Backbone as JSON, one array per atom type, in Angstrom:
{
  "sequence": "MAEKEQLRVGVIGCGAGIFHLEGYQEEPRAKVVALAGLDTDRCEMLANKFDVPRVFRDYQDLLAQDDIDAVSVAVPNILHLPVALAAFEAGK",
  "N": [[22.41, -39.39, 13.21], [23.28, -35.94, 12.62], [20.94, -33.67, 13.15], [20.07, -31.02, 11.24], [21.28, -32.95, 9.09], [19.35, -33.5, 8.42], [16.53, -34.41, 6.15], [13.71, -32.26, 6.6], [10.28, -33.18, 6.53], [6.97, -32.58, 5.85], [4.12, -34.29, 5.79], [1.01, -34.93, 3.55], [-2.02, -35.01, 4.03], [-3.26, -36.9, 5.93], [-4.85, -39.33, 6.6], [-4.03, -41.76, 4.2], [-1.89, -40.96, 4.46], [-0.11, -42.4, 6.71], [0.55, -44.03, 5.99], [2.92, -43.19, 4.57], [3.5, -41.67, 7.05], [4.62, -44.36, 8.55], [6.5, -44.99, 6.71], [8.73, -42.49, 6.17], [9.97, -42.85, 9.25], [11.29, -45.18, 9.18], [13.63, -44.89, 7.75], [16.64, -42.35, 8.25], [17.82, -40.53, 7.38], [16.22, -38.74, 7.07], [13.28, -37.16, 8.74], [9.76, -36.29, 9.64], [8.71, -33.3, 10.16], [5.47, -31.96, 10.09], [1.99, -32.06, 9.7], [0.3, -32.24, 7.89], [-4.18, -32.0, 7.29], [-7.37, -32.74, 6.07], [-8.87, -33.68, 9.02], [-8.32, -32.38, 12.09], [-8.48, -34.44, 14.22], [-7.67, -36.5, 14.23], [-4.68, -35.7, 12.38], [-3.72, -34.85, 14.22], [-3.85, -37.51, 16.31], [-2.21, -38.93, 14.87], [0.4, -36.78, 15.12], [0.54, -37.32, 18.32], [1.49, -39.96, 17.39], [3.92, -40.75, 16.1], [5.76, -38.71, 16.69], [5.12, -35.65, 15.4], [6.11, -32.11, 15.01], [4.97, -30.37, 13.72], [1.39, -29.84, 12.93], [-1.52, -28.76, 10.36], [-4.77, -28.06, 9.7], [-5.05, -26.17, 7.22], [-3.53, -27.69, 3.97], [-1.64, -25.53, 3.12], [-1.07, -23.85, 4.62], [0.88, -25.49, 6.07], [2.78, -25.43, 3.41], [4.13, -22.58, 3.78], [5.74, -22.49, 5.83], [8.82, -21.73, 6.6], [11.08, -23.46, 6.99], [10.33, -26.45, 5.5], [11.45, -29.06, 3.45], [10.34, -30.83, 1.98], [8.02, -32.49, 0.18], [5.63, -35.2, 1.91], [2.51, -36.0, -0.35], [-0.04, -37.14, -0.31], [-3.25, -37.55, -1.2], [-6.15, -38.17, -1.24], [-6.29, -39.47, -5.0], [-7.23, -37.31, -7.09], [-7.2, -35.42, -6.81], [-4.37, -34.88, -6.17], [-3.22, -33.34, -8.17], [-3.85, -30.42, -8.37], [-2.4, -29.05, -4.88], [0.13, -31.32, -5.72], [0.96, -29.29, -7.15], [0.95, -27.15, -5.88], [2.82, -27.27, -3.72], [4.83, -27.22, -5.98], [5.75, -25.59, -6.35], [5.51, -23.67, -3.84], [8.43, -24.37, -3.64], [9.37, -26.69, -2.87]],
  "CA": [[22.41, -38.43, 12.47], [22.21, -34.58, 13.12], [19.69, -32.81, 12.39], [20.49, -30.53, 10.41], [21.31, -33.41, 7.29], [17.92, -34.51, 7.27], [15.5, -33.88, 4.95], [12.65, -32.11, 7.14], [9.53, -33.28, 5.49], [6.11, -32.39, 5.6], [3.22, -34.76, 4.72], [-0.08, -34.23, 3.28], [-3.44, -35.94, 3.66], [-3.3, -38.15, 7.07], [-5.7, -40.78, 5.66], [-2.86, -42.76, 3.49], [-0.1, -40.61, 5.44], [0.5, -43.29, 7.76], [1.96, -45.17, 5.54], [4.02, -42.85, 4.68], [4.45, -42.12, 8.03], [4.67, -44.88, 8.68], [7.77, -45.52, 5.54], [9.86, -42.78, 6.6], [10.32, -43.62, 10.84], [12.47, -45.45, 8.66], [14.63, -43.16, 7.27], [17.72, -41.99, 9.38], [18.06, -38.9, 6.73], [14.21, -37.64, 6.9], [12.72, -36.81, 9.87], [9.32, -35.68, 9.67], [8.63, -32.28, 11.49], [4.86, -31.74, 10.09], [1.05, -32.9, 8.42], [-1.93, -31.5, 7.15], [-4.51, -32.88, 6.82], [-9.09, -32.12, 6.94], [-9.32, -34.55, 9.7], [-7.48, -32.83, 12.45], [-8.27, -34.93, 15.45], [-6.79, -37.49, 13.43], [-4.15, -35.64, 12.02], [-2.97, -34.67, 15.56], [-3.54, -38.44, 17.24], [-0.59, -39.37, 14.0], [1.5, -36.46, 15.65], [1.37, -37.41, 18.39], [1.69, -41.68, 18.22], [4.63, -40.14, 15.4], [6.15, -37.2, 17.76], [5.36, -34.65, 14.63], [5.17, -31.27, 16.16], [2.84, -29.67, 13.6], [-0.4, -29.53, 12.37], [-2.15, -27.67, 9.66], [-5.74, -28.51, 8.29], [-5.01, -26.3, 5.46], [-1.39, -27.76, 3.42], [-0.64, -23.75, 2.11], [-0.04, -23.73, 5.8], [2.67, -26.14, 5.64], [3.35, -25.17, 1.99], [4.52, -21.7, 3.9], [6.84, -22.98, 5.98], [10.38, -22.03, 5.7], [12.18, -25.35, 7.62], [10.51, -27.87, 5.86], [12.89, -29.3, 2.03], [10.27, -31.02, 0.62], [6.27, -32.91, 1.29], [4.89, -36.94, 1.39], [1.41, -35.88, -0.94], [-1.06, -38.68, 0.48], [-4.9, -36.25, -0.82], [-6.96, -38.43, -2.46], [-5.3, -39.64, -6.22], [-8.15, -36.83, -8.05], [-6.78, -34.18, -5.29], [-2.96, -35.22, -6.66], [-2.54, -32.04, -9.12], [-3.83, -29.14, -7.04], [-1.56, -30.32, -4.19], [2.04, -31.11, -5.76], [1.83, -27.73, -8.06], [1.51, -25.65, -4.92], [4.43, -27.6, -3.67], [6.07, -27.18, -6.57], [5.84, -23.36, -6.71], [6.63, -23.91, -2.49], [9.95, -24.95, -3.17], [9.58, -28.37, -2.06]],
  "C": [[22.06, -37.08, 12.83], [21.15, -33.99, 12.45], [19.43, -31.81, 11.15], [20.74, -31.12, 8.62], [20.81, -34.11, 7.72], [17.15, -33.91, 6.83], [15.09, -33.23, 5.81], [11.36, -31.59, 5.79], [7.71, -33.09, 6.04], [4.79, -33.19, 5.25], [1.71, -34.62, 4.54], [-1.39, -34.9, 2.57], [-2.51, -37.29, 4.79], [-4.43, -39.15, 7.06], [-4.06, -42.12, 5.25], [-1.98, -42.19, 4.12], [0.42, -41.5, 6.03], [0.82, -43.97, 7.19], [3.58, -44.81, 4.99], [5.33, -42.6, 5.71], [5.25, -42.81, 8.78], [7.14, -45.67, 8.59], [9.08, -43.72, 6.05], [11.08, -42.09, 8.52], [11.02, -44.75, 10.02], [13.9, -45.34, 8.34], [15.41, -42.78, 8.05], [17.13, -39.73, 9.1], [17.26, -37.92, 7.1], [13.7, -38.05, 8.1], [10.75, -35.79, 8.92], [8.29, -34.18, 10.31], [7.05, -31.26, 10.88], [3.39, -31.93, 9.46], [0.25, -31.74, 8.48], [-2.78, -32.07, 6.61], [-6.79, -32.22, 7.35], [-9.25, -32.51, 8.52], [-8.61, -34.49, 10.92], [-8.2, -33.31, 13.84], [-7.5, -36.57, 14.42], [-5.44, -37.64, 13.08], [-2.94, -36.04, 13.53], [-3.2, -35.97, 17.0], [-2.26, -39.07, 16.11], [0.38, -38.33, 14.98], [1.74, -37.01, 16.71], [2.03, -39.28, 18.65], [3.23, -41.05, 17.16], [6.45, -38.72, 16.1], [6.12, -36.29, 15.92], [4.97, -32.96, 14.84], [4.77, -30.39, 15.64], [1.84, -29.95, 13.38], [-1.88, -28.85, 12.15], [-2.95, -28.39, 9.75], [-4.83, -27.8, 7.2], [-3.47, -26.19, 4.82], [-1.63, -26.57, 3.02], [-0.49, -23.24, 3.4], [1.27, -24.46, 6.13], [3.43, -25.77, 4.4], [4.61, -24.03, 2.4], [5.08, -21.83, 4.73], [8.16, -22.85, 5.36], [10.77, -23.82, 6.27], [10.95, -26.97, 7.14], [10.68, -28.42, 4.43], [11.19, -30.06, 1.51], [8.88, -31.71, 1.35], [6.03, -33.89, 0.16], [2.97, -35.89, 0.28], [0.0, -36.45, -0.93], [-2.68, -38.29, 0.7], [-5.28, -38.76, -1.55], [-6.06, -37.94, -5.09], [-5.92, -38.31, -7.01], [-7.8, -34.77, -7.29], [-5.1, -33.81, -5.56], [-2.99, -33.8, -6.85], [-2.61, -30.52, -7.83], [-2.17, -29.15, -6.17], [0.3, -30.45, -4.58], [1.47, -29.46, -6.41], [1.92, -26.85, -7.11], [2.56, -26.77, -3.85], [5.5, -27.25, -4.45], [6.32, -25.79, -6.54], [5.94, -23.05, -4.93], [7.68, -23.64, -2.73], [9.52, -25.63, -2.89], [9.88, -29.06, -2.57]]
}
């Protein structure tokens, strides 16, 4: 499948985000292009393992990227609402 036909995804949260990354690896119509999380060491490790080109500490920086079509919100439940609303506002 051509890259431009793929949904370009950002994953926010590098704890439970590993499960999202594993799932996206099974889906040829999606490609994870960025990760965001406060534990940058873990995010960098996951980026290397899953061949994700960009890592951000602040999820707002990920949401500001024009080449991201959608995001997975993989943060603790208490944080889902503000992150999801910010994603909607960013057009993701």
